[in-house]
Short mmCIF file of C-alpha atoms in Angstrom, two decimals:
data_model
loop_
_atom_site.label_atom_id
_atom_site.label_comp_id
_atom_site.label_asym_id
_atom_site.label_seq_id
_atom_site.Cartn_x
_atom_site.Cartn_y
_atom_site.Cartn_z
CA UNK A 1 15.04 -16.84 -4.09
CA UNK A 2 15.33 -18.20 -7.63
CA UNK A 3 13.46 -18.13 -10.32
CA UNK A 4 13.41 -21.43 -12.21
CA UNK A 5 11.81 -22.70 -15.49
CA UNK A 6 11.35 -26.31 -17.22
CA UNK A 7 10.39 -26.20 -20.99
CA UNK A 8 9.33 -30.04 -21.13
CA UNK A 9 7.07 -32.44 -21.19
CA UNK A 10 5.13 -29.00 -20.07
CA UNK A 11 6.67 -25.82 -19.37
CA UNK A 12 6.77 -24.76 -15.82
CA UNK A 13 7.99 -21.97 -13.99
CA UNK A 14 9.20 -22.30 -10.42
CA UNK A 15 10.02 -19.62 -7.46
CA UNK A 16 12.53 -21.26 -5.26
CA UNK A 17 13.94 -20.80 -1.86
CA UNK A 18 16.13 -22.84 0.06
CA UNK A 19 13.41 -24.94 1.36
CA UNK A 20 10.37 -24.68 -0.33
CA UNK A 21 9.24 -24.55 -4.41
CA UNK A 22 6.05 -22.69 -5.74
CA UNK A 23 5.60 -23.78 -9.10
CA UNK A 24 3.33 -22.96 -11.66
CA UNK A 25 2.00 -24.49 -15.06
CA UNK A 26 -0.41 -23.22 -17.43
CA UNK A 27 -4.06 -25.25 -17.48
CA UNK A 28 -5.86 -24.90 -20.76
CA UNK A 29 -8.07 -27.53 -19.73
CA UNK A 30 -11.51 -25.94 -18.20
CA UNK A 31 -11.40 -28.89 -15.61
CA UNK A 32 -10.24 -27.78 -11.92
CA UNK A 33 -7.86 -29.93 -10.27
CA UNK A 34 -6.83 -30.78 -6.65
CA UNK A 35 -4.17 -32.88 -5.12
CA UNK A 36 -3.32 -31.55 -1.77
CA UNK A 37 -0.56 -29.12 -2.32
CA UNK A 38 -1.94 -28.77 -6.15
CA UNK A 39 -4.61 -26.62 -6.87
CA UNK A 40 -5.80 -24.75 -9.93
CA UNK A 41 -6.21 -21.20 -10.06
CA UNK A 42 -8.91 -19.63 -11.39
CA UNK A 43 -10.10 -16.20 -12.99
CA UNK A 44 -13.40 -14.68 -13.92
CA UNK A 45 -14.19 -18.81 -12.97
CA UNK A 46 -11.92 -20.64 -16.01
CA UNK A 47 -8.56 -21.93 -14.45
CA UNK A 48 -5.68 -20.37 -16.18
CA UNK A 49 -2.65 -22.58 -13.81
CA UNK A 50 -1.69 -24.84 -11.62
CA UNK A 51 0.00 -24.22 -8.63
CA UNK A 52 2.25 -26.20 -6.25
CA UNK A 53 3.94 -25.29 -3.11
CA UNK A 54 6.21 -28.37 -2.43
CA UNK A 55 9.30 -28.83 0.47
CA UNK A 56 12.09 -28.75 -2.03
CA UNK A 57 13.16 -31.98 -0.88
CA UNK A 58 9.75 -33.45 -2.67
CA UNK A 59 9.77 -31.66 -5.24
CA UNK A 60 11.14 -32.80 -8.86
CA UNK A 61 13.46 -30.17 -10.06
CA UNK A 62 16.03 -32.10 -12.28
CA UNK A 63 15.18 -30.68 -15.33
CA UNK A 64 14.62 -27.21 -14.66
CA UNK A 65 16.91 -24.17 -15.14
CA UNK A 66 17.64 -21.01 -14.06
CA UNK A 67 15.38 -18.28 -15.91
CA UNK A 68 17.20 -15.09 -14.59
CA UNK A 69 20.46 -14.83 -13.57
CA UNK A 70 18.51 -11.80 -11.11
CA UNK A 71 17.70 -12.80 -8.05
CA UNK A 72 13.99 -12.99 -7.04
CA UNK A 73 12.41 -11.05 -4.04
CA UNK A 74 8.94 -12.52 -4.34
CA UNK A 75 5.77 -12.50 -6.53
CA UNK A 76 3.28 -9.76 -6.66
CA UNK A 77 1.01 -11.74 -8.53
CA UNK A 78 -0.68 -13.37 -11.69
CA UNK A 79 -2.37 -10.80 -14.68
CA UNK A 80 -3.44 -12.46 -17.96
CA UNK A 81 -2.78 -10.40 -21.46
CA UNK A 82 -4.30 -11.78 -24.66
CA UNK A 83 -4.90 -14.98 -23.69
CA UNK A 84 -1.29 -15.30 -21.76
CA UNK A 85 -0.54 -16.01 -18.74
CA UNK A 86 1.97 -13.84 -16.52
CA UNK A 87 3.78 -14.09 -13.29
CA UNK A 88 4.90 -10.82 -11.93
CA UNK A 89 8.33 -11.05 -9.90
CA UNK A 90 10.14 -8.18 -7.83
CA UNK A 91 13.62 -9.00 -9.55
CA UNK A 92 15.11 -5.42 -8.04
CA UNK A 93 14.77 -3.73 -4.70
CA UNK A 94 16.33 -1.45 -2.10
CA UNK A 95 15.99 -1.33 1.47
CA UNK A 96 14.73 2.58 2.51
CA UNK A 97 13.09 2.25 5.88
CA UNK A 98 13.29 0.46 9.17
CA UNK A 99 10.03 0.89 11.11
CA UNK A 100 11.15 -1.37 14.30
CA UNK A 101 14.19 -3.77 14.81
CA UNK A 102 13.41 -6.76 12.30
CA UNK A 103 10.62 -4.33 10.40
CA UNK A 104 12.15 -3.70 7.10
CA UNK A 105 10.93 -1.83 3.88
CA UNK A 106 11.67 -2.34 0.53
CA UNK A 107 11.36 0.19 -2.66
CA UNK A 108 10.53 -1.79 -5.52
CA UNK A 109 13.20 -1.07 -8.73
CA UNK A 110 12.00 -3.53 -11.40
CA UNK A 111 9.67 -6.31 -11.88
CA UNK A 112 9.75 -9.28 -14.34
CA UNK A 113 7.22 -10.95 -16.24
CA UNK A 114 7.16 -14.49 -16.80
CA UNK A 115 5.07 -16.26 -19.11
CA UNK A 116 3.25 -19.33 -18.02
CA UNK A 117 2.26 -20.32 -21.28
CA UNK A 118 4.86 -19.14 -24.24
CA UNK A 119 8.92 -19.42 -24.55
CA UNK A 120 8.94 -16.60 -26.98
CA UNK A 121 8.92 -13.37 -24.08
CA UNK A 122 11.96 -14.99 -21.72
CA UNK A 123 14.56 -12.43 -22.28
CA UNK A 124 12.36 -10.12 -24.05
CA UNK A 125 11.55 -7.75 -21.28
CA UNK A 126 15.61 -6.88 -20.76
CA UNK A 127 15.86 -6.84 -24.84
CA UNK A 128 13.20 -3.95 -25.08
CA UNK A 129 14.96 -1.49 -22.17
CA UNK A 130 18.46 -0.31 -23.17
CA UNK A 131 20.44 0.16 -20.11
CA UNK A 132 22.76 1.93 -21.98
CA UNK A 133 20.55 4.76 -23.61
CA UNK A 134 24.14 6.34 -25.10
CA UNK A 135 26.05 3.71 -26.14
CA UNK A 136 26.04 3.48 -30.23
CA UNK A 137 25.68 7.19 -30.79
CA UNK A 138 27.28 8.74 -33.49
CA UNK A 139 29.04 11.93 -33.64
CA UNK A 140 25.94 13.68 -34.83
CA UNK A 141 24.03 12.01 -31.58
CA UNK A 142 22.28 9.08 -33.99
CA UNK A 143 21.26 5.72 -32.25
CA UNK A 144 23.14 2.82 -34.58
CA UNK A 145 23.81 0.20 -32.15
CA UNK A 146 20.33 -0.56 -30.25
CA UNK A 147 17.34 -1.96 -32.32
CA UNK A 148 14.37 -2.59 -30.43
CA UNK A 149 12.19 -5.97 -31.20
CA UNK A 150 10.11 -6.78 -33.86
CA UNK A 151 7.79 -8.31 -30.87
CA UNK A 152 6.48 -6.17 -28.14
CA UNK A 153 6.01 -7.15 -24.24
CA UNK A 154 2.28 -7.19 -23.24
CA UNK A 155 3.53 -6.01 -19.87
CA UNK A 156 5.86 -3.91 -20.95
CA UNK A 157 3.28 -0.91 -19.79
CA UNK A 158 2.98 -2.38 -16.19
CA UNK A 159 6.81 -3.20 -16.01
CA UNK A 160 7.33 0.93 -16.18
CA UNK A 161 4.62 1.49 -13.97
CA UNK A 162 5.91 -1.01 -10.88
CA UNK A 163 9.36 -0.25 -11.88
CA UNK A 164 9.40 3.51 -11.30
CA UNK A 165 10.17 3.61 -8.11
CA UNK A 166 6.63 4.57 -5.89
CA UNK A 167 5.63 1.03 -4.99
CA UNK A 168 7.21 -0.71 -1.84
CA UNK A 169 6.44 -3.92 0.22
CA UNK A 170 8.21 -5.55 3.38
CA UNK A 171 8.60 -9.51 3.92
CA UNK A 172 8.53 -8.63 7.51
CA UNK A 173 5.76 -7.07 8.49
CA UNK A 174 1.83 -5.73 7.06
CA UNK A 175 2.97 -2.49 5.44
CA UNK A 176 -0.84 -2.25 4.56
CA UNK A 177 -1.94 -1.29 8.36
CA UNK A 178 -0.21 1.47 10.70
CA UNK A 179 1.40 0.37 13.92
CA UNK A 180 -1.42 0.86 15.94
CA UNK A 181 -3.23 -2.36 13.95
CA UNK A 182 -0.76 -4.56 13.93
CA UNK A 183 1.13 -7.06 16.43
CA UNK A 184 4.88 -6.20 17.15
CA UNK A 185 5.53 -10.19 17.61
CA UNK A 186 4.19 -11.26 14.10
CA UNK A 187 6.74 -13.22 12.37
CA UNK A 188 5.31 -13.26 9.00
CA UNK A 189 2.75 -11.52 6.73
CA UNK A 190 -0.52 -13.17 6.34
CA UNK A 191 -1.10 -12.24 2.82
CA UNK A 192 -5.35 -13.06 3.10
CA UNK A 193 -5.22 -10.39 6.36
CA UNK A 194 -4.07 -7.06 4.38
CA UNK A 195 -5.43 -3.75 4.14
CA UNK A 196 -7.65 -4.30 0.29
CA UNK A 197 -7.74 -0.25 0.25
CA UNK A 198 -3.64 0.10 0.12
CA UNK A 199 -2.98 -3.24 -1.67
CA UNK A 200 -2.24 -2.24 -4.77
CA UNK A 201 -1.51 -5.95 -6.52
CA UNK A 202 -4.50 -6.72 -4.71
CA UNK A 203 -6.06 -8.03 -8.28
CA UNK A 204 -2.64 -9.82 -9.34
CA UNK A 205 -2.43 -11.93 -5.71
CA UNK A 206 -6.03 -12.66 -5.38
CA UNK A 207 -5.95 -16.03 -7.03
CA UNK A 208 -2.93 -16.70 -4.83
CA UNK A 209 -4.46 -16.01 -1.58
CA UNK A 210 -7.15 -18.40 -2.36
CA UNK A 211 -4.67 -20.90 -3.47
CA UNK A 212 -3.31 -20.41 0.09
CA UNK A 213 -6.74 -21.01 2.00
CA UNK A 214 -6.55 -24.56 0.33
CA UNK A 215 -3.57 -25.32 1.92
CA UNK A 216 -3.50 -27.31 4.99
CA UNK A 217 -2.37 -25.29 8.38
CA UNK A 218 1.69 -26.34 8.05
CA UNK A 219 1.35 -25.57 4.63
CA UNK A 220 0.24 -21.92 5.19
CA UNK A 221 2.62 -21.37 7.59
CA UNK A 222 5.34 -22.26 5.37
CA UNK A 223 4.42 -20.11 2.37
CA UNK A 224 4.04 -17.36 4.35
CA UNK A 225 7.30 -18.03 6.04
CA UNK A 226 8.90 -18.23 2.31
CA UNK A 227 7.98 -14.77 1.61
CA UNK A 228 7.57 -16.08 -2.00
CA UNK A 229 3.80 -13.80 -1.97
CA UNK A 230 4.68 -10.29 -1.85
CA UNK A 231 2.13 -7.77 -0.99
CA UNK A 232 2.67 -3.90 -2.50
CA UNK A 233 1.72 -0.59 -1.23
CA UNK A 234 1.89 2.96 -3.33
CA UNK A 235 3.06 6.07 -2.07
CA UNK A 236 6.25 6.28 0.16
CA UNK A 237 8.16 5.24 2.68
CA UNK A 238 11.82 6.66 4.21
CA UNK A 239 14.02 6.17 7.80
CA UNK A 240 16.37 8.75 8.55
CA UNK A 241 18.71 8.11 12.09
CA UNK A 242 18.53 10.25 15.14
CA UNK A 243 21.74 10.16 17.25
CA UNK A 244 21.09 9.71 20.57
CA UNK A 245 22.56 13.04 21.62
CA UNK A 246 19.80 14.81 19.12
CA UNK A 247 16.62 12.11 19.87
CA UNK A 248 13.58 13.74 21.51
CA UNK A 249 13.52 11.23 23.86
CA UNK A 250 15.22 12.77 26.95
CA UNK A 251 15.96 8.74 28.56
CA UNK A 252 18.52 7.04 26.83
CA UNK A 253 18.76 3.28 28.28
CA UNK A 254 21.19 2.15 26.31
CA UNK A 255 22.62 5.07 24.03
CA UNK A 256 21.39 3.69 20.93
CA UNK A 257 20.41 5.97 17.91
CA UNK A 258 16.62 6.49 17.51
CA UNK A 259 14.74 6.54 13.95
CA UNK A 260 12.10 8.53 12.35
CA UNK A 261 10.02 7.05 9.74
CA UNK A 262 7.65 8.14 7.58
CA UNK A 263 5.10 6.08 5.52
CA UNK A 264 2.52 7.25 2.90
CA UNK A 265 0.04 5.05 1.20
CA UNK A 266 -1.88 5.63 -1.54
CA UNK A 267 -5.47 4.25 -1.64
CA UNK A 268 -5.95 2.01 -4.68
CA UNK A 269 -9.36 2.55 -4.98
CA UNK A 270 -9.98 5.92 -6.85
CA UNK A 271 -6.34 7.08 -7.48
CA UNK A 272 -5.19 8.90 -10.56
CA UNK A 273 -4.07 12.18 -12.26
CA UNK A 274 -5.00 15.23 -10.66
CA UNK A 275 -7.29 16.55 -13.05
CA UNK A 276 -8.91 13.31 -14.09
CA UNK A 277 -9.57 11.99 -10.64
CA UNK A 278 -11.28 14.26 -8.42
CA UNK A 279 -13.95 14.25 -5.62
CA UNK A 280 -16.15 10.92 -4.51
CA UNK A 281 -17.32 7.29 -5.83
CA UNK A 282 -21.04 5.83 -4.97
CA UNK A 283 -18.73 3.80 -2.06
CA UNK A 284 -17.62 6.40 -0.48
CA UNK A 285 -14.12 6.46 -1.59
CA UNK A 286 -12.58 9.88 -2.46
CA UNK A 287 -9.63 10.50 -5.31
CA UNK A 288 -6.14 10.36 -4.10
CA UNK A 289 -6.94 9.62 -0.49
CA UNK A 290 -3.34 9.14 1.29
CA UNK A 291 -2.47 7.75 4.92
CA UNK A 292 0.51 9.51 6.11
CA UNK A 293 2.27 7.91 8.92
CA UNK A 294 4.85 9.38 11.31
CA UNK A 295 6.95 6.52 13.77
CA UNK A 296 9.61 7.52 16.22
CA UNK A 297 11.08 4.57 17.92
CA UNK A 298 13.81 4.13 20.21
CA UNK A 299 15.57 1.22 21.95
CA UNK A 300 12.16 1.32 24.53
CA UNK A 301 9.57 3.39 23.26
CA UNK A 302 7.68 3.83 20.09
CA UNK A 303 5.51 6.46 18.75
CA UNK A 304 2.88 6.74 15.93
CA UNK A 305 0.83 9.18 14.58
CA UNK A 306 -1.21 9.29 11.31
CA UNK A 307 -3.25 11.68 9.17
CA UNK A 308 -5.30 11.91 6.38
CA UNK A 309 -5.85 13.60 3.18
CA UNK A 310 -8.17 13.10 0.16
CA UNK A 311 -10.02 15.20 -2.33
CA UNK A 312 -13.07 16.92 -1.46
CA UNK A 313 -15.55 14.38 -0.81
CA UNK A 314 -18.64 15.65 -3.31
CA UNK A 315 -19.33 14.39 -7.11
CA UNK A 316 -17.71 16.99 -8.51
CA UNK A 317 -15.09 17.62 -11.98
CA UNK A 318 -12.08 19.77 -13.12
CA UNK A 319 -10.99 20.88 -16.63
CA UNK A 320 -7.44 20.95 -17.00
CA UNK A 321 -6.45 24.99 -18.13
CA UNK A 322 -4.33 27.43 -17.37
CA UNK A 323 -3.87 28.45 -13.12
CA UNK A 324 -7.10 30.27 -12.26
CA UNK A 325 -9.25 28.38 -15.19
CA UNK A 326 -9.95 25.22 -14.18
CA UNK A 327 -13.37 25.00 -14.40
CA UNK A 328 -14.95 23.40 -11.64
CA UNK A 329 -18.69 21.38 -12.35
CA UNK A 330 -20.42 19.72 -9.50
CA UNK A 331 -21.99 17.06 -10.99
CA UNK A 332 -24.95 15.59 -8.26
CA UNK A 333 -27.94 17.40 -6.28
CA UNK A 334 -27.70 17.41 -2.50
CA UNK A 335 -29.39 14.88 -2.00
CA UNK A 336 -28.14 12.40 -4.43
CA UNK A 337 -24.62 12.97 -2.83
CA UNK A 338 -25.39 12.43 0.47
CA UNK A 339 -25.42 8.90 0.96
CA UNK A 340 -22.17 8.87 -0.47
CA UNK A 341 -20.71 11.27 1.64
CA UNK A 342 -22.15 9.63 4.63
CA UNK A 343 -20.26 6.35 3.71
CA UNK A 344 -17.34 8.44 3.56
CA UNK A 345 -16.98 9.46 6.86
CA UNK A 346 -18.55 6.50 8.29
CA UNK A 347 -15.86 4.51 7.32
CA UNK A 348 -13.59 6.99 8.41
CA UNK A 349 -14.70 7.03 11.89
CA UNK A 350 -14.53 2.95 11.69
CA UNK A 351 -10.79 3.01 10.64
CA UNK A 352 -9.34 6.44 12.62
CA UNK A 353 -12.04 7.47 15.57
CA UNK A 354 -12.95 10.97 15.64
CA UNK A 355 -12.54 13.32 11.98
CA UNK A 356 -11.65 16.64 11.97
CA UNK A 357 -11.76 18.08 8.46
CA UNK A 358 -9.20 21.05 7.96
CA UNK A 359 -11.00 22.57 4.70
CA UNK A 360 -7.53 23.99 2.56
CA UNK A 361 -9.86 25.03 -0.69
CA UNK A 362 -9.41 29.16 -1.16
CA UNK A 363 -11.86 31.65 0.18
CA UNK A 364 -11.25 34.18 -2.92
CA UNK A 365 -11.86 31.56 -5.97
CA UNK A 366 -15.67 31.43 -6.66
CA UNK A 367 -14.91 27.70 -7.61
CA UNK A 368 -13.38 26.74 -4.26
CA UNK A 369 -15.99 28.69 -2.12
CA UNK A 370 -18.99 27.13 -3.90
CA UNK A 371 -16.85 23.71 -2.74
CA UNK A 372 -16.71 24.72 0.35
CA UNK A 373 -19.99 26.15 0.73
CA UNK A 374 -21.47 22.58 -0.37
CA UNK A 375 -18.88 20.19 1.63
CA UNK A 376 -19.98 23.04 5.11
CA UNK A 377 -23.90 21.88 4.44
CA UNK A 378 -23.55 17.92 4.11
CA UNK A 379 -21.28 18.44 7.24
CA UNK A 380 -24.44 19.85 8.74
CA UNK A 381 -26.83 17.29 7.64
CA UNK A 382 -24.23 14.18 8.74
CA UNK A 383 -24.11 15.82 12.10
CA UNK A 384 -28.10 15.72 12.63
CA UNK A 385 -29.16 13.17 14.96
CA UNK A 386 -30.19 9.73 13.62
CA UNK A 387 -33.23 8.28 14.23
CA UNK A 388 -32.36 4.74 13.82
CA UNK A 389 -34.85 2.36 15.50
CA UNK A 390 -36.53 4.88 18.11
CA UNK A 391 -32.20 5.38 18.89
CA UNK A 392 -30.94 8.98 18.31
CA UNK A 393 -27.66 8.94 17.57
CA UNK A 394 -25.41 12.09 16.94
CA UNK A 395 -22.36 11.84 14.60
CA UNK A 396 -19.43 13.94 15.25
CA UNK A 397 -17.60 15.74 12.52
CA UNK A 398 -15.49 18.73 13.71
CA UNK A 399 -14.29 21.42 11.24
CA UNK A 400 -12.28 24.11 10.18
CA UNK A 401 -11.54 26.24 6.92
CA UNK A 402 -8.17 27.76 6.48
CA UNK A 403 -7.23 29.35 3.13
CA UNK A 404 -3.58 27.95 3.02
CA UNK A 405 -2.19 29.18 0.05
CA UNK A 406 -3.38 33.24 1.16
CA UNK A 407 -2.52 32.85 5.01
CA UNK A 408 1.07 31.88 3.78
CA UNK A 409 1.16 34.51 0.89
CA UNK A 410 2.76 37.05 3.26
CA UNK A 411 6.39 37.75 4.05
CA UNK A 412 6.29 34.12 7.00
CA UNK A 413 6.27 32.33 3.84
CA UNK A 414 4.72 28.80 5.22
CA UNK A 415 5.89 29.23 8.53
CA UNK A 416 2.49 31.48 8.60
CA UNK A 417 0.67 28.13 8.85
CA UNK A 418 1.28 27.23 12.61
CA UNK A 419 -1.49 30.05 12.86
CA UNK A 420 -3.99 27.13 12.75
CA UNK A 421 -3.14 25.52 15.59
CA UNK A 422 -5.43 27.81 17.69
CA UNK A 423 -8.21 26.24 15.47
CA UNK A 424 -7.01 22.55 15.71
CA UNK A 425 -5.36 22.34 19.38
CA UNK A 426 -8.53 20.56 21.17
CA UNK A 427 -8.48 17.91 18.54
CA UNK A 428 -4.88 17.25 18.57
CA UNK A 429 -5.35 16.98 22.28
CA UNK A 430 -7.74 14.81 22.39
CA UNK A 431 -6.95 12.53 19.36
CA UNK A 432 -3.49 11.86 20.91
CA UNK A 433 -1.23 8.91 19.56
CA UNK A 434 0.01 5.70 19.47
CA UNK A 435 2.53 5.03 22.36
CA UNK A 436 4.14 1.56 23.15
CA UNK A 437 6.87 0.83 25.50
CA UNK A 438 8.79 -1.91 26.40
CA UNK A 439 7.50 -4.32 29.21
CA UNK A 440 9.20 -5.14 32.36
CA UNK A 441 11.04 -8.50 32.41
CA UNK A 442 8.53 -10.97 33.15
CA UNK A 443 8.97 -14.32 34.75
CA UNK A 444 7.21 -17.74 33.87
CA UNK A 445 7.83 -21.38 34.19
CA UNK A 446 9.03 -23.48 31.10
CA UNK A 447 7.48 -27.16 30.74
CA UNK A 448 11.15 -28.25 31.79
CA UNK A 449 10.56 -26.24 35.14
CA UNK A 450 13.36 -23.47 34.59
CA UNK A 451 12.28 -20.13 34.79
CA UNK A 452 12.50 -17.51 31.38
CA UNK A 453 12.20 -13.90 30.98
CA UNK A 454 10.26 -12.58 28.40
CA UNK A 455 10.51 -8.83 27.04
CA UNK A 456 7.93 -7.18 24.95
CA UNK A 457 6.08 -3.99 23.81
CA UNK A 458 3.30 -2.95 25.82
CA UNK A 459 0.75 -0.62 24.78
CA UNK A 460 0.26 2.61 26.58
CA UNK A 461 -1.91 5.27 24.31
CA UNK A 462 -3.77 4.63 21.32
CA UNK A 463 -4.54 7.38 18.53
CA UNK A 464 -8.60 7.61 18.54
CA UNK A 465 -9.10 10.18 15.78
CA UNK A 466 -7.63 11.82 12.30
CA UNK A 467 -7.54 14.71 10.94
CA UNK A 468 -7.78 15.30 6.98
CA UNK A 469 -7.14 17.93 5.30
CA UNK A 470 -8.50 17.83 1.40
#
C-alpha cells in the first residue's frame, strides 16, 4: 500500500493498493455531497472531506505522487487539530503473534499524519524526531548538528502515543473479540462489526465506517478486502512455538509445532494512570479493565481461555504518596453506587457467563478492607432476588478474598498462590473453555456434479464464565 498525494487543482491524498484507491480531499464547503463511490464525511455534523474508494483502473491518478517513500499498512483514522484535517497511517509494523494459520498480528511502530488540508506538515513529522539522537555531539556531549523546527506537529503528541509500541491490529482477523466470538472462515474484517470497548481508534474510524455503509454491497466487500481501514487494540499480544515433542497435546497428526498465544486488551473506555483512574463510571465501566486471552492451537485442535481484571468496581479515589499513604476516599453512598455496580456485572454476565470475583485488595490496610468491606455488601444486594414483573430472578455472583501480596510474603515466594485453587476449583470446573477441533472430511456435490471435500473447525466446548480478579 502507497500513500499518494496530488497538490493541484485541489490537493488530495490517496491510499493505494494494487487494485483499489481511497482518496481523500478536504471540503470547506458546509454542503454534503454524494456520487456513488463519493461521499462526504462528516464530524460533530459539518463535513470536513471527501472520500472516494475507486478500482484503480477508474480512478485518475496521473498527477499524483508518492508522499512517503514508507510503505503504508492501513489507516486508523481521521482526527481534526485546529481547524486541520489529518489522516492517521500505520507507516511501521512488526508481525508478533500468530493466533491460527492465516491469523496474523501486528505491533504498531509508527504512525504518520497527513494533512488533508495544508502542504506545510509533509515531511515535518520525520523533521521533528532525530533518529540519530548522537550524531552532532561534541566532545563535551553538546547537540550542534540537529535543530528542531520553528513549526510544531499538531499530532506530534498522538504520533508518540501510537508509536510506542502497546497498540496492535491484524488485517486478518477481529482482534477486538476472543476466539470464542468470532468465525474461523472470515476472510476479512468488517470494520462496522468490532468490539467499541477495545477499539481504541474507535473515534478516528468512525466517519469511515459510515462512509462504508454508503457503499453499495461489492463496494464493501472490496474495501474491506483492501485492508486500507485498520482497526487498533491496546494492551498486548505475543506467539511463542511449541515443538511438537514439548506440546501438551499428547496426538500429533502431522508432527507440526503447536503455538501459544497470548492477547491482552485494554478497554478504551475508562483507561489511564494508576492513580488518576481508579474504580467505576455511571455506565458501569471500571478503570483499567483488561481481557487477557490464552490460545493453544495445534495442526487440529484449538484452545481458548480468557479472564478478567479491572479496578474495584465502587466510586472511589487515590492520592498518589509514598507506599502505605495513598489515601483512599470513597466518593458515593450505597445507594447511589449501586446502579452502577449493577450495570457492571450485568454486562459482564452478557459478554463472559458466570463472574467469579477473586478480591486481591489486603486484609491488613484499613484502606483496602474498608474496599473490601463495601465491594462484599453490593455483592450481597446484586445477589437478592429481583422482582421484575411478578418474575423473581436471582443473579449469581460467586466470590472470594485472597490477600495476595501477604499469602506470597513467605519463603514460596509466589508459588504460595496456587493455595487458592481450593477456593476457585468449582468455578474453573464449571466455567471450562473454548475447544474447537477440526471436522471430518465432508462430502458434497459441486453444481458441475463432482464431488469436494471440505475441512473445517468444529466447535466442541464453549467458555460460559470469567473470573476477575481487581
Amino acid at each position: 500500500m502507497r500513500v499518494l498525494v496530488r497538490a493541484d487543482p485541489q490537493r488530495s491524498i490517496a491510499l493505494a493498493t494494487e487494485t483499489h484507491v481511497l482518496i481523500f480531499r478536504h471540503n470547506s464547503s458546509s454542503t454534503e455531497s454524494r456520487n456513488g463511490s463519493s461521499t462526504s464525511v462528516a464530524e460533530h455534523g459539518a463535513p470536513k472531506c471527501i472520500v472516494e474508494f475507486l478500482p484503480w483502473e477508474k480512478a485518475d491518478m496521473e498527477d499524483y505522487r508518492s508522499l512517503s517513500s514508507l510503505k503504508a499498512f492501513g489507516t486508523l483514522g481521521l482526527v481534526t487539530l485546529a481547524g486541520d484535517v489529518f489522516l492517521c497511517v500505520v507507516n511501521s509494523a512488526s508481525s508478533v503473534a500468530t493466533v491460527r494459520p492465516g491469523e496474523d498480528v501486528q505491533r504498531i511502530q509508527s504512525v504518520e499524519f497527513h494533512c488533508l488540508n495544508r502542504s506545510d506538515y509533509d515531511h515535518l513529522l520525520n523533521d521533528q524526531i532525530n533518529p540519530f539522537p548522537a550524531d552532532g555531539l561534541d566532545a563535551d556531549g553538546y547537540d550542534h548538528g540537529y535543530k528542531e523546527s520553528l513549526l510544531e506537529h499538531p499530532c506530534m503528541a498522538l504520533k508518540k502515543l501510537l508509536s510506542g509500541g502497546t497498540f496492535y491490529y491484524s488485517a486478518d482477523f477481529d482482534l477486538t473479540k476472543r476466539v470464542q466470538d468470532r468465525p474461523a472462515e472470515t476472510s476479512s474484517v468488517a470494520i462496522d462489526s468490532l468490539d467499541g470497548g477495545f477499539l481504541w481508534n474507535a473515534y478516528m474510524i468512525q466517519p469511515l465506517v459510515d462512509f462504508r455503509s454508503r457503499l453499495s454491497d461489492n463496494e464493501r466487500g472490496a474495501l474491506d478486502a483492501s485492508r486500507i481501514l485498520t482497526s487498533a487494540i491496546r494492551g498486548f499480544a505475543l506467539s511463542v512455538t511449541i515443538p511438537a515433542a514439548s506440546s501438551p497435546a499428547r496426538i500429533a497428526k502431522t508432527g507440526q509445532p503447536s503455538s501459544m498465544t497470548l492477547i491482552s486488551r485494554l478497554s478504551c473506555r475508562r483507561a489511564g494512570t494508576r492513580f488518576n483512574s481508579r474504580g467505576i463510571d455511571d455506565d458501569g465501566n471500571v478503570a483499567n479493565f483488561v481481557e487477557t486471552e490464552t490460545i493453544f492451537n495445534t495442526d487440529f485442535v484449538c484452545f481458548s481461555y480468557v479472564q478478567c481484571r479491572g479496578s474495584v468496581p465502587l466510586f472511589w479515589e487515590q492520592a498518589s504518596g509514598l507506599p502505605g499513604q495513598q489515601k483512599v476516599t470513597v466518593t458515593r453512598s450505597f445507594e447511589a453506587t449501586q446502579p452502577a455496580f449493577d450495570e457492571h456485572f450485568t454486562n459482564l454476565s452478557k459478554a463472559y457467563g458466570d463472574v467469579h470475583v477473586v478480591n486481591l485488595l489486603s486484609k491488613e490496610k484499613p484502606a483496602e478492607t474498608e474496599l473490601t468491606r463495601q465491594y462484599d455488601q453490593h455483592i450481597r444486594r446484586y445477589v437478592q432476588p429481583v422482582n421484575d414483573g411478578g418474575s423473581h430472578e436471582r443473579r449469581e455472583i460467586r466470590s472470594v478474598n485472597y490477600d495476595f501480596h501477604a499469602e506470597t510474603r513467605g519463603p514460596h515466594g509466589y508459588e504460595a498462590a496456587s493455595g487458592i485453587k481450593h477456593s476457585i476449583q468449582d468455578s474453573t470446573a464449571s466455567f471450562e473453555y473454548y475447544l474447537s477441533e477440526e471436522a471430518q472430511e465432508m462430502a458434497r456435490v459441486e453444481p458441475n456434479g463432482r464431488r469436494a471435500t471440505l475441512r473445517g473447525p468444529q466447535e466442541v466446548l464453549k467458555q460460559t464464565g470469567s473470573f476477575e480478579p481487581t
